[in-house]
Tab-separated table of C-alpha atoms in Angstrom:
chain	number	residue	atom	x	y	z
H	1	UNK	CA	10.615	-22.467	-20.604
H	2	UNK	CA	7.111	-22.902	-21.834
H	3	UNK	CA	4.966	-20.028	-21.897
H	4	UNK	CA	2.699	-19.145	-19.472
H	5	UNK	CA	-1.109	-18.715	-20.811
H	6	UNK	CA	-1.034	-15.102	-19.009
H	7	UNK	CA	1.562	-14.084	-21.325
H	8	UNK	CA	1.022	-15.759	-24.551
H	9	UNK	CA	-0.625	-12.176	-25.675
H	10	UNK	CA	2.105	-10.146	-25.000
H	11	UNK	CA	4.542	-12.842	-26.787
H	12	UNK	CA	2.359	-12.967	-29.675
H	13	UNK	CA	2.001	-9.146	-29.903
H	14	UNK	CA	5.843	-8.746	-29.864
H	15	UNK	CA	5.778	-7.025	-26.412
H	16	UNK	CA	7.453	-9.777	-24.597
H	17	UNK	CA	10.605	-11.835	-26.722
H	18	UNK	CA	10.933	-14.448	-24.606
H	19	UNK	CA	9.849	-15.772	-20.964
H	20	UNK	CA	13.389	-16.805	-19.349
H	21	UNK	CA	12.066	-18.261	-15.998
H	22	UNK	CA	9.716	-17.983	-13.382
H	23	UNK	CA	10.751	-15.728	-9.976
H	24	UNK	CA	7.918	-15.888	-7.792
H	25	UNK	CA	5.058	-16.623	-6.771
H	26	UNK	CA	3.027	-14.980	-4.281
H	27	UNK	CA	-0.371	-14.527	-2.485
H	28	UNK	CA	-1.225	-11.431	-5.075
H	29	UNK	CA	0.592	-12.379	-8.382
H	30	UNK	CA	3.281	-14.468	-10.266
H	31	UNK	CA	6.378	-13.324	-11.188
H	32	UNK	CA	8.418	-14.027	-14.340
H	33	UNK	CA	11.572	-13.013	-15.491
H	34	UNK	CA	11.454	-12.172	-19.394
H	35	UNK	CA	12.941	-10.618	-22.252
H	36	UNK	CA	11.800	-7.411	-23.786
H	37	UNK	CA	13.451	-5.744	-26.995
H	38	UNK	CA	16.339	-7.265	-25.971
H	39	UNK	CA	16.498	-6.371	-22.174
H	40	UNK	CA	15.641	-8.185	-18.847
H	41	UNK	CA	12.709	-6.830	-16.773
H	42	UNK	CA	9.978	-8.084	-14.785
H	43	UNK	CA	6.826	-9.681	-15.648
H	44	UNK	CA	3.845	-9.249	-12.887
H	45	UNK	CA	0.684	-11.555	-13.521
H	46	UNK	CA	-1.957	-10.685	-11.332
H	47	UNK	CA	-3.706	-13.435	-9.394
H	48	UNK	CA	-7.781	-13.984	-9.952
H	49	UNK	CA	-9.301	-12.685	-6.614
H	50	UNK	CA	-10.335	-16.252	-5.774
H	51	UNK	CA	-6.867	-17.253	-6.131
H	52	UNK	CA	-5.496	-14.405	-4.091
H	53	UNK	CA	-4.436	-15.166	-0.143
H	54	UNK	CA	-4.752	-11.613	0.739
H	55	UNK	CA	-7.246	-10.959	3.640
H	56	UNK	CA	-9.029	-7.495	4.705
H	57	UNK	CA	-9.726	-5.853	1.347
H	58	UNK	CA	-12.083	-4.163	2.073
H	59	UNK	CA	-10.182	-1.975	4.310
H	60	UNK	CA	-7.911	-0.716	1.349
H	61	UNK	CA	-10.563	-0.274	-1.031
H	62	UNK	CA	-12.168	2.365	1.170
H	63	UNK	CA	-11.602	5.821	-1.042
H	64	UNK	CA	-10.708	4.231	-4.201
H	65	UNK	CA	-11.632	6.133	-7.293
H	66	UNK	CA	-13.709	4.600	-9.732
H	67	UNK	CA	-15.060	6.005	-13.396
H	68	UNK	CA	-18.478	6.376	-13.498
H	69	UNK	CA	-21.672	6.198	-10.716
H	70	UNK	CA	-22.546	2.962	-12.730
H	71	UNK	CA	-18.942	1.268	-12.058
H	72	UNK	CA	-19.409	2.676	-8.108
H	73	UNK	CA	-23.021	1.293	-8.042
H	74	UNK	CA	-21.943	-2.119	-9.408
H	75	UNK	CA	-18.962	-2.800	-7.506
H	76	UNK	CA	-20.936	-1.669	-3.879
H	77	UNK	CA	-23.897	-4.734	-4.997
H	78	UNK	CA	-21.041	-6.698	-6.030
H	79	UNK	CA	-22.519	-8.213	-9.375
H	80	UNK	CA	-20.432	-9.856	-11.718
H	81	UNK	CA	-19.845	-6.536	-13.539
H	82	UNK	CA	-18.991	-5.006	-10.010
H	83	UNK	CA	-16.224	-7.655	-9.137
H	84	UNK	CA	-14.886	-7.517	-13.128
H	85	UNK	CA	-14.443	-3.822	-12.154
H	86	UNK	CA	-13.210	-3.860	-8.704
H	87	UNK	CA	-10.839	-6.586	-10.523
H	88	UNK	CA	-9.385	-3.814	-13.010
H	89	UNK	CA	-9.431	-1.182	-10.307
H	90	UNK	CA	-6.847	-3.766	-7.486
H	91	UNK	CA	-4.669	-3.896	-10.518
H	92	UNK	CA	-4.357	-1.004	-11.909
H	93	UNK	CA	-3.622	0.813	-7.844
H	94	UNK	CA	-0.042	-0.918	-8.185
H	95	UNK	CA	0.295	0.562	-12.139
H	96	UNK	CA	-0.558	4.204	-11.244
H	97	UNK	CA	1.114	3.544	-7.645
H	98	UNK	CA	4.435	2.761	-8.902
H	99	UNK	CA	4.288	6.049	-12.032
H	100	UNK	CA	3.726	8.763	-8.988
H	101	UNK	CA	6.412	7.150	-6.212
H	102	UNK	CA	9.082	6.696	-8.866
H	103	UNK	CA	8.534	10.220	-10.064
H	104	UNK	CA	8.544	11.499	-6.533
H	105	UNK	CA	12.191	9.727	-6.199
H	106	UNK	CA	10.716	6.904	-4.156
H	107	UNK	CA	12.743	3.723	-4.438
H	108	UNK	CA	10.838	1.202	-6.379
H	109	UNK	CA	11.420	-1.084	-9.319
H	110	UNK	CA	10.563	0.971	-12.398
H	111	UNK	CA	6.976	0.355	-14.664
H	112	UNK	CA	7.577	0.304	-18.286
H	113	UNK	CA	4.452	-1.405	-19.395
H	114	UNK	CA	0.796	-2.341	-18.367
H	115	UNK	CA	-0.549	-4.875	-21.006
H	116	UNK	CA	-3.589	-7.451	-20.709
H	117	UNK	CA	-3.652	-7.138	-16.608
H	118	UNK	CA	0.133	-8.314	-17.395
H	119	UNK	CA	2.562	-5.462	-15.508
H	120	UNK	CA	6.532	-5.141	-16.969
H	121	UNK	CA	8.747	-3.494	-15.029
H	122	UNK	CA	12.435	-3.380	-14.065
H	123	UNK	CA	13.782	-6.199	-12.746
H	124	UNK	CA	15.960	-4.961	-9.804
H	125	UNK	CA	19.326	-7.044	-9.292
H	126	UNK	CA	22.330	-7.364	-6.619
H	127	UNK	CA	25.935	-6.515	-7.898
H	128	UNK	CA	26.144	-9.996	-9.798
H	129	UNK	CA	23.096	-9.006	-12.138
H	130	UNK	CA	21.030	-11.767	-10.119
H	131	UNK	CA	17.371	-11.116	-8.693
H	132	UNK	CA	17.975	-9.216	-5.832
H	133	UNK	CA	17.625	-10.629	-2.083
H	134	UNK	CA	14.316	-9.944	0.161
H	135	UNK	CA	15.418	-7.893	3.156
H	136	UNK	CA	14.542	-10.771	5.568
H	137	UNK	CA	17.009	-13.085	3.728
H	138	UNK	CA	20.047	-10.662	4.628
H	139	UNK	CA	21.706	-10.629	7.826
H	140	UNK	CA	22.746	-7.302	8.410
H	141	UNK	CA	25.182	-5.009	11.037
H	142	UNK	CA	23.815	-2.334	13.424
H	143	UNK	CA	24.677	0.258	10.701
H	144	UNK	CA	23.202	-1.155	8.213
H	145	UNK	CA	20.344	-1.455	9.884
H	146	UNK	CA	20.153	2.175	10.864
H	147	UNK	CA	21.093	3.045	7.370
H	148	UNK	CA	18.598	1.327	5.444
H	149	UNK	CA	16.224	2.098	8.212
H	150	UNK	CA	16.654	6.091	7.779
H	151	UNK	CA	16.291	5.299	3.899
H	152	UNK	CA	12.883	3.349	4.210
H	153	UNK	CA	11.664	6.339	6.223
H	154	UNK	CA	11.964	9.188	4.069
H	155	UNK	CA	10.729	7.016	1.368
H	156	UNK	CA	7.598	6.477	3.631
H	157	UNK	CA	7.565	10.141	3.902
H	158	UNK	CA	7.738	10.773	0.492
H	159	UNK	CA	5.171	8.304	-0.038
H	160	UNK	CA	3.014	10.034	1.782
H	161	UNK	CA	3.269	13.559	0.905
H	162	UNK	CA	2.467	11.954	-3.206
H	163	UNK	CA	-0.555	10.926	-0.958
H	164	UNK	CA	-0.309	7.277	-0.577
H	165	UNK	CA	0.616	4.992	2.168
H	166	UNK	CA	1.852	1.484	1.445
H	167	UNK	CA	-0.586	-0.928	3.547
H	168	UNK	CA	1.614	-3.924	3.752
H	169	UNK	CA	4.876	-2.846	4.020
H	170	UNK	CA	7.352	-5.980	5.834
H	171	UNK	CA	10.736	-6.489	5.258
H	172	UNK	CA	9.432	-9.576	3.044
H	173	UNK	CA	8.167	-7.080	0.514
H	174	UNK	CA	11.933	-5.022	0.198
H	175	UNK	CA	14.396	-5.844	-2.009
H	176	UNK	CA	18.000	-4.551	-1.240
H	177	UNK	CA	20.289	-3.859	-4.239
H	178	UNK	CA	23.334	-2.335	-4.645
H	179	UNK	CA	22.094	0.888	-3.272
H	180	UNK	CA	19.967	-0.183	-0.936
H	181	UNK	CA	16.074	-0.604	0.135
H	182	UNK	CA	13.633	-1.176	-3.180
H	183	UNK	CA	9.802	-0.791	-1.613
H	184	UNK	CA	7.657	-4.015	-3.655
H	185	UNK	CA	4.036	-5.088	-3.934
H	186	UNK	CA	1.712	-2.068	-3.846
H	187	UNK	CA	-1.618	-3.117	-5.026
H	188	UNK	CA	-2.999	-2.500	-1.912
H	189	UNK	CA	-1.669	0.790	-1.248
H	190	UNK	CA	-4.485	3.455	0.268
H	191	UNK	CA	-5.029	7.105	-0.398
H	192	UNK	CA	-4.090	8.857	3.050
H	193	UNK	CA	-6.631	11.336	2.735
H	194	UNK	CA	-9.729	9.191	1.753
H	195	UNK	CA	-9.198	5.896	3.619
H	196	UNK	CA	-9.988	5.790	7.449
H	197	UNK	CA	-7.909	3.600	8.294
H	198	UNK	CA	-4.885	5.180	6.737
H	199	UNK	CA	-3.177	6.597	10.397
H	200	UNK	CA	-3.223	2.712	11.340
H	201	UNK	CA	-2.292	1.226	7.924
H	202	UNK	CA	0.866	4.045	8.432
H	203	UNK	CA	1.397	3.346	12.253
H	204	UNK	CA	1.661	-0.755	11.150
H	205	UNK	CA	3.900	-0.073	8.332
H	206	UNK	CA	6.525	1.629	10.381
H	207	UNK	CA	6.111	-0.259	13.142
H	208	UNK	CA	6.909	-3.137	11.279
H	209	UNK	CA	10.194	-1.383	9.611
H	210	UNK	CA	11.084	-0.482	13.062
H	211	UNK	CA	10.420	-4.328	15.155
H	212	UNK	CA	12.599	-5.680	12.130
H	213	UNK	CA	15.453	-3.285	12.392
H	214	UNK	CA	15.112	-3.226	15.834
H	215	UNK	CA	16.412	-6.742	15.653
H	216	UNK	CA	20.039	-5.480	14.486
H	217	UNK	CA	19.810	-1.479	15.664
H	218	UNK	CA	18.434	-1.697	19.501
H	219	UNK	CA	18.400	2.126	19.898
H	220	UNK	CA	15.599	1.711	17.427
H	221	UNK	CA	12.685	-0.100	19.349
H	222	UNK	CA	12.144	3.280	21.266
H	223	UNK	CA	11.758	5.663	18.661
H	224	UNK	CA	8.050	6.981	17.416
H	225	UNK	CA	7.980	7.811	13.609
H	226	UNK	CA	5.111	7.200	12.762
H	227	UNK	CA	2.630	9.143	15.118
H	228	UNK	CA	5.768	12.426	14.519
H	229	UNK	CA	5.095	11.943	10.618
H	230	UNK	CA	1.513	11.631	11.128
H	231	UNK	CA	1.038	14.641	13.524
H	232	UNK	CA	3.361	16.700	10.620
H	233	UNK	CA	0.981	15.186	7.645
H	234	UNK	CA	-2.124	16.228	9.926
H	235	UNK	CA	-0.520	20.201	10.108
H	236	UNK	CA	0.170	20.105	6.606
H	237	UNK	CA	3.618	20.742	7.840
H	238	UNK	CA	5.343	17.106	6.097
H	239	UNK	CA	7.979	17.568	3.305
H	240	UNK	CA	10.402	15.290	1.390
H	241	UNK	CA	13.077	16.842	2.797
H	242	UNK	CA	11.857	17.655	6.509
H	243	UNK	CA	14.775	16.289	8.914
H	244	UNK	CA	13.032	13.756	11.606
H	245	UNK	CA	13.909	12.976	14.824
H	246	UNK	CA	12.181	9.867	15.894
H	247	UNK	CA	11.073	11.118	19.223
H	248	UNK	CA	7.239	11.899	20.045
H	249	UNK	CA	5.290	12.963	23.178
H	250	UNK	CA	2.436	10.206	23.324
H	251	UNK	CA	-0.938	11.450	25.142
H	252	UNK	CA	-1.216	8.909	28.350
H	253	UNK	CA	-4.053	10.267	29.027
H	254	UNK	CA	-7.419	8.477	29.683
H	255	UNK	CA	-10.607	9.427	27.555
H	256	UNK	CA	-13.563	10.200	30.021
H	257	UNK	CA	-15.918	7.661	28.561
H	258	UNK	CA	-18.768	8.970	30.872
H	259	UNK	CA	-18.973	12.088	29.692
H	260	UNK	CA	-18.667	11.421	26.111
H	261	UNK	CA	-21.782	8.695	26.708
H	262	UNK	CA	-23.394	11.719	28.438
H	263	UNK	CA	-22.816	14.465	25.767
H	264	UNK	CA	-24.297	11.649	23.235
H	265	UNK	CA	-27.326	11.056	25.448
H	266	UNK	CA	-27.961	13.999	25.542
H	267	UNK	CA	-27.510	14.891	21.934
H	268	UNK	CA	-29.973	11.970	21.419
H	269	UNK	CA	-32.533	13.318	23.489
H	270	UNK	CA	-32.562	16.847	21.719
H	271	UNK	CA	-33.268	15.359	18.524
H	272	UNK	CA	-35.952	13.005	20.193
H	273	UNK	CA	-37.607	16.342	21.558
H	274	UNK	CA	-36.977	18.082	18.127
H	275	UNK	CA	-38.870	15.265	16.421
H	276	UNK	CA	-41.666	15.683	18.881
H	277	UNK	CA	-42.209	19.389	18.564
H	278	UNK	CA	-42.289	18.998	14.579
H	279	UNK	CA	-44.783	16.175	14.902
H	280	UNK	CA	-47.138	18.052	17.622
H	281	UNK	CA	-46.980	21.362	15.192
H	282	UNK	CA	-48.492	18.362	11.955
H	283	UNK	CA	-51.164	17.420	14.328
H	284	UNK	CA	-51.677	20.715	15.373
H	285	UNK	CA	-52.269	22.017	11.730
């Protein structure tokens, strides 16, 4: 096939051989399939952000690292510098994303190469050496389901105790090879301690693991992983290897909005008198 303009510098440098064919193409990037030193990987080319369908961004850049004050400074007044930067930085989460999960034995395709916003990893295959399936494309049995389930859950774990949490996690971003669950797409993945909205981001990703095995696995629908790993990560009591059971006591109970308006009133009014006294004691002197 011809080659795409996004990858004519890595053809020309003698990164990439050859571009065989085009996999996909999503709302975050483009996917080829290409030849490199004589083996098949992946090639990931990253979508311009006006080209990009996904929505929200601002809630997963929350607690993203950046260089330098000057990068911060720019990217928060959004000049043209600022959005060039906050560019680099939504590309490069995926890159150092995928390095720390596969070296904490999570279950994602493997990255071999970050060139010219351009990222080459492993391209991960069912037993015939084709592109693997998407998990919603396979129908599966109740054990499956249960089995690939468990899997995706102590990856989440894992995930999490390397500090990150996934953000968009579907069964339209798993692959299933031979062995089973491959987690995809992680460009907007959060850091659990510095995002806000991290609890939610992990509450929707399981949630959505759990509606879509639910589908083949029942017993499922009734189990609450998410708030027990969350309550562990919160007591710094989480692990890799911690055995979980599914099952959490939810607090029914009502928040007593009237006295938390009170408390605030009042806190308001202390600082109102506090102000006062400080600007009696200037006119006094």
């Amino acid at each position: 096939m011809k080659t795409p303009r996004s990858l004519e510098p890595l053809v020309r440098d003698g990164i990439v051989d050859e571009v065989l064919r085009p996999l996909k193409s999503g709302k975050e990037a483009a996917v080829y399939v290409v030849l490199c030193d004589g083996a098949i990987r992946c090639a990931k080319v990253y979508k311009e952000a006006n080209q990009r369908g996904f929505h929200k961004q601002a809630l997963y850049r929350e607690g993203r690292k950046v260089r330098n004050s000057r990068q911060a400074r720019a990217m928060q007044r959004g000049t043209r510098f600022g959005r060039e930067q906050q560019e680099e930085v939504w590309r490069n989460v995926e890159v150092d994303a995928l390095y720390r999960l596969a070296a904490a034995g999570v279950r994602v395709p493997r990255p071999y190469n970050y060139v010219e916003g351009v990222l080459l990893m492993e391209l991960v295959t069912d037993e015939h050496g084709n592109a693997a399936p998407r998990l919603n494309d396979l129908d599966l049995t109740g054990a499956q389901a249960l089995e690939y389930h468990d899997r995706l859950i102590k990856d989440v774990v894992r995930m999490l105790c390397g500090g990150l949490i996934h953000g968009d996690l579907s069964e339209f971003n798993i692959l299933v090879d031979t062995q089973g669950p491959v987690i995809i797409d992680l460009p907007q993945a959060v850091d659990a301690a510095a995002n806000n909205n991290a609890r939610s981001m992990l509450e929707r990703d399981v949630k959505n693991m759990t509606d879509y095995y639910g589908l083949f696995a029942p017993e499922l629908r009734s189990s609450h992983y998410a708030q027990e790993i969350w309550a562990l990560y919160e007591d710094g009591a989480l692990h890799p290897d911690l055995k979980l059971t599914g099952h959490f006591e939810i607090d029914t109970h009502t928040a007593d909005v009237d006295s938390v308006m009170l408390e605030i009133k009042a806190a308001l009014a202390e600082e109102e008198s506090r102000k006062q006294r400080l600007r009696d004691a200037d006119t006094a002197d």
